[in-house]
CSV table of C-alpha atoms in Angstrom, one decimal:
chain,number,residue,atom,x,y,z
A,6,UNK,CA,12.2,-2.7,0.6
A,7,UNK,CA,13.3,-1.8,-2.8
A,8,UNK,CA,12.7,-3.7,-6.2
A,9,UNK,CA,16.8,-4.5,-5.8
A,10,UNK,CA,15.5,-6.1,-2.5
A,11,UNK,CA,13.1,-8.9,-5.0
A,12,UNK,CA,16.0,-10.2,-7.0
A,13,UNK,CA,15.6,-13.6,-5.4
A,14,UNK,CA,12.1,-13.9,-5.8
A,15,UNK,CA,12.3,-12.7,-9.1
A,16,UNK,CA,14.6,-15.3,-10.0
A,17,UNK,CA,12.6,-17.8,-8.9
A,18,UNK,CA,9.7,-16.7,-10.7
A,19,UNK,CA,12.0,-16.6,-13.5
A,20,UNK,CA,12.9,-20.1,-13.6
A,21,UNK,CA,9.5,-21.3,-13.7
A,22,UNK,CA,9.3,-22.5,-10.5
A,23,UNK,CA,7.1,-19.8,-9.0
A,24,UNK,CA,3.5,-19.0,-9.8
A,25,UNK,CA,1.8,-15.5,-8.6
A,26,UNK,CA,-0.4,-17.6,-6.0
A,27,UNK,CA,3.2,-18.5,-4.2
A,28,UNK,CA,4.7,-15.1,-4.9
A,29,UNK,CA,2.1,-13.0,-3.6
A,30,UNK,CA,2.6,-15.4,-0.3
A,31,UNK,CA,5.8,-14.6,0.4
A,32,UNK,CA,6.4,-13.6,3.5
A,33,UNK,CA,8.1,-10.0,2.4
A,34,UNK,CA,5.2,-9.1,-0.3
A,35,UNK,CA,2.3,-10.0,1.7
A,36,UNK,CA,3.9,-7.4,4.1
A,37,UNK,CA,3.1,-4.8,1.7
A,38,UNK,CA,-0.5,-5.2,2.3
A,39,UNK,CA,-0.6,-4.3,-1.8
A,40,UNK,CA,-4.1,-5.4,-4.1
A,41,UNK,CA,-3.0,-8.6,-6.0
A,42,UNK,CA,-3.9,-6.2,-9.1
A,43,UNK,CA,-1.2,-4.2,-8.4
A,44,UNK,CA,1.5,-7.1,-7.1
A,45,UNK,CA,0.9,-8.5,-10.4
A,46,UNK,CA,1.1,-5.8,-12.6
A,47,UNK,CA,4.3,-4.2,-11.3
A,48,UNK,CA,6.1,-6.7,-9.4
A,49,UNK,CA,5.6,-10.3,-10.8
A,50,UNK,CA,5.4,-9.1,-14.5
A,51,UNK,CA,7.9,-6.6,-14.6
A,52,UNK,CA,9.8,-6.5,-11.3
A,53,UNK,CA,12.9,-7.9,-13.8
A,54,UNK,CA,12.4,-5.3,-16.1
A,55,UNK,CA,15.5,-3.0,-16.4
A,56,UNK,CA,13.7,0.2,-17.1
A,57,UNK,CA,11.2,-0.8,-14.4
A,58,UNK,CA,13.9,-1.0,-12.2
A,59,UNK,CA,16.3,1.7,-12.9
A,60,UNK,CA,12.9,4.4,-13.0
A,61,UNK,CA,11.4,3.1,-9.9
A,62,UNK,CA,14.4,1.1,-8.2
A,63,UNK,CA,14.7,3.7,-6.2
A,64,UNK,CA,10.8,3.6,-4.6
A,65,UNK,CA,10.5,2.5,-1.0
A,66,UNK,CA,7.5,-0.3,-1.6
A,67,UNK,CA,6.6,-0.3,1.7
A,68,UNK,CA,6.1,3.5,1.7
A,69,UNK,CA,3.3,2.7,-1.0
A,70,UNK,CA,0.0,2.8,-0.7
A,71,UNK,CA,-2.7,1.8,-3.3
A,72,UNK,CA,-6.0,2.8,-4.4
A,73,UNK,CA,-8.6,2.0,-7.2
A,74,UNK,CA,-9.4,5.4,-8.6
A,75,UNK,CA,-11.9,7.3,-10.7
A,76,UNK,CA,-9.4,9.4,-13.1
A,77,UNK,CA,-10.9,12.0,-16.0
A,78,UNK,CA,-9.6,11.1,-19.6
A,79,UNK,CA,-8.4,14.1,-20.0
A,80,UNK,CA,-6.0,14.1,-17.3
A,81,UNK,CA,-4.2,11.2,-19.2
A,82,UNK,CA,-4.0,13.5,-22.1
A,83,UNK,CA,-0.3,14.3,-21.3
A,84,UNK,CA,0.7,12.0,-18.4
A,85,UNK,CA,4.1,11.0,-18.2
A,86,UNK,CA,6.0,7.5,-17.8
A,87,UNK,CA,8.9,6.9,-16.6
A,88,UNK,CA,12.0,8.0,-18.6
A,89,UNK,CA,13.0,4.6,-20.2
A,90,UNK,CA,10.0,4.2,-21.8
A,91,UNK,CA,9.3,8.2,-22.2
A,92,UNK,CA,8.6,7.5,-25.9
A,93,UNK,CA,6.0,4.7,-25.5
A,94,UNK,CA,2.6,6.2,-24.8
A,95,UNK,CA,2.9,8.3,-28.0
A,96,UNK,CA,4.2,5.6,-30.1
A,97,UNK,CA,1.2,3.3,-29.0
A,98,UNK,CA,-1.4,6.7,-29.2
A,99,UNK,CA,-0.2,7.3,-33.6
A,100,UNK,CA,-2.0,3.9,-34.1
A,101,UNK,CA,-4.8,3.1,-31.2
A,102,UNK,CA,-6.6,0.8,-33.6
A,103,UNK,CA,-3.7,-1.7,-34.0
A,104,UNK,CA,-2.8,-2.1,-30.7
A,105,UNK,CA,-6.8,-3.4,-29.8
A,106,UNK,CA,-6.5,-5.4,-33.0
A,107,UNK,CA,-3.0,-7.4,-31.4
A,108,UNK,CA,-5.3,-8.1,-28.5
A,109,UNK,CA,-8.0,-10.4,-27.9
A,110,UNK,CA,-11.2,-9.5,-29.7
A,111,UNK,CA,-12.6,-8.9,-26.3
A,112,UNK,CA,-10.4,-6.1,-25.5
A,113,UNK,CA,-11.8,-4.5,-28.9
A,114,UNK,CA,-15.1,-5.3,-28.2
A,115,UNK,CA,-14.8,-3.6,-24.5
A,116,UNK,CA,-13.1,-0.4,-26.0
A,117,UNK,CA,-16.2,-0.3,-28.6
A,118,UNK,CA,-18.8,-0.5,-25.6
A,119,UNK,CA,-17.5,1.4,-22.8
A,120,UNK,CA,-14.5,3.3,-24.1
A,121,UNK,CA,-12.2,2.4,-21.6
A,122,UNK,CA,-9.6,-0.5,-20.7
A,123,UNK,CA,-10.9,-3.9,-19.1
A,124,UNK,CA,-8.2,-3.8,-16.4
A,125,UNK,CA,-6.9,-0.8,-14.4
A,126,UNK,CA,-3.7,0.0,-15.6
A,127,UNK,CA,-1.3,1.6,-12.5
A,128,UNK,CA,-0.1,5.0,-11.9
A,129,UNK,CA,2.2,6.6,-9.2
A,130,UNK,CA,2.3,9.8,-7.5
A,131,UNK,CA,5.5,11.8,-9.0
A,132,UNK,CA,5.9,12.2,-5.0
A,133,UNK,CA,7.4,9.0,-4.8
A,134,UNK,CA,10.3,9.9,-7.4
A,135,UNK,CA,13.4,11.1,-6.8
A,136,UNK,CA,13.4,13.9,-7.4
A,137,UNK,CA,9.8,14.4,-6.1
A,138,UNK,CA,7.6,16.0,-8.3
A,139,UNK,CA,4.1,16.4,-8.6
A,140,UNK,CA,0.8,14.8,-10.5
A,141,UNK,CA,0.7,11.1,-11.4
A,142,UNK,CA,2.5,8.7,-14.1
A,143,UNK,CA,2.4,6.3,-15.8
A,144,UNK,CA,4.2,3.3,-14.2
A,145,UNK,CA,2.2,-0.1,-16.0
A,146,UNK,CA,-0.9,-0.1,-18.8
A,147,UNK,CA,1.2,2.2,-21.3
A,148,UNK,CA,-0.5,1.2,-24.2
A,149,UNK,CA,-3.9,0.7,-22.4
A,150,UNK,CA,-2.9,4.8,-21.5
A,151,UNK,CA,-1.5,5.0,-25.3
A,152,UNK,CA,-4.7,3.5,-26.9
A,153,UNK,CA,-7.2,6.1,-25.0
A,154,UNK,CA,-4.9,9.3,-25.8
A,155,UNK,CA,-5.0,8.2,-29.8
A,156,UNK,CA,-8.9,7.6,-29.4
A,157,UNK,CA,-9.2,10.3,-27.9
A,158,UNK,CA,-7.4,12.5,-30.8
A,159,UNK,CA,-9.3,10.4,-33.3
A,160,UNK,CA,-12.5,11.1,-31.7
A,161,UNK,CA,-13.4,7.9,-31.0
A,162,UNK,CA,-15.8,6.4,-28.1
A,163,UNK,CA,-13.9,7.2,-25.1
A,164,UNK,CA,-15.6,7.3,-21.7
A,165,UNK,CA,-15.5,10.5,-19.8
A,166,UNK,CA,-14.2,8.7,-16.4
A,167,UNK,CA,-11.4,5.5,-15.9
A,168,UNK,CA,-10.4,3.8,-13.1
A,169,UNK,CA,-6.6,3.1,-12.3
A,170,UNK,CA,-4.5,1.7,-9.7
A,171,UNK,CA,-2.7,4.9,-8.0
A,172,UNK,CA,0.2,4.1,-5.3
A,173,UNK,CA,0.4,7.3,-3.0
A,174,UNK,CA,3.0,7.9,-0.3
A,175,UNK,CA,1.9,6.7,3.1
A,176,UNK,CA,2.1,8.3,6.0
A,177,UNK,CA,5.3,6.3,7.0
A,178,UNK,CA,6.8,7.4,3.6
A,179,UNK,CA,6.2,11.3,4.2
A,180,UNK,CA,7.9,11.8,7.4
A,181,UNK,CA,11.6,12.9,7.6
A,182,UNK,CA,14.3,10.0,7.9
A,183,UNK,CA,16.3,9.9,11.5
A,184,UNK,CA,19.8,10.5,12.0
């Protein structure tokens, strides 16, 4: 199944007449077995979105597997995104205090306290891309990724450790197609 695959569903969701209880039941994305986190983030909010779908149109979502994982702050330092939005981590990291001040206070406030995001943003193994390559980007949280890079270089309170949604090739997805 391919995000191309979701156009109907999106469409619905689209025309109001969907809410993410009723999407996530849908018979093909309860399939996928994915963390309601993760559905969310990618699919329901952005499974419309052209740059979504022309960088990762090509994923196989069933050959996705997902995991809520402990990742250093420094290996964010230069993770990519996708190519239509190559330019939006940076933009976000030149001004990290603005783009927690456009949020609720909250946000803020959790930045302040723990240095890190209130909700796992979700990166993919470069695996998955075509053409396959390797480490982990940056598919949904860009500015939550954007804000801690532009802490970071400001020196600001940034914790050592983050957790993130990461979507690995399964088993099913690694073995070679039949003929």
């Amino acid at each position: 199944m391919k995000l191309s695959d979701l156009s109907p569903l999106i469409a619905r969701r689209e025309d109001g007449g969907l809410s993410f209880g009723r999407f996530r039941a849908d018979p093909a994305l309860a399939s996928l077995q994915w963390p309601d986190d993760v559905l969310e983030q990618f699919l329901f909010d952005h499974g419309d979105n052209s740059a979504f779908v022309y960088d990762y149109g090509g994923i196989d979502l069933a050959g996705v597997g997902w995991s809520l994982e402990t990742i250093a702050a420094a290996d964010f330092r230069e993770m990519p995104t996708g190519p239509s939005d190559a330019d939006c981590i940076e933009h976000v990291a030149k001004n990290p205090e603005y783009w927690v001040a456009v949020r609720p206070e909250d946000v803020g406030r959790h930045w302040d306290e723990h240095g890190t995001w209130r909700r796992p943003p979700i990166l993919i193994d470069r695996r998955l891309l075509a053409p396959p390559e390797s480490g982990l980007q940056v598919l949904e949280g860009r500015t939550r990724v954007g804000v801690l890079r532009g802490r970071l270089r400001q020196g600001l309170h940034v914790a050592p450790q983050h957790q993130a949604w990461v979507g690995h090739p399964t088993e099913q997805s690694q073995r070679p197609a039949r003929r």
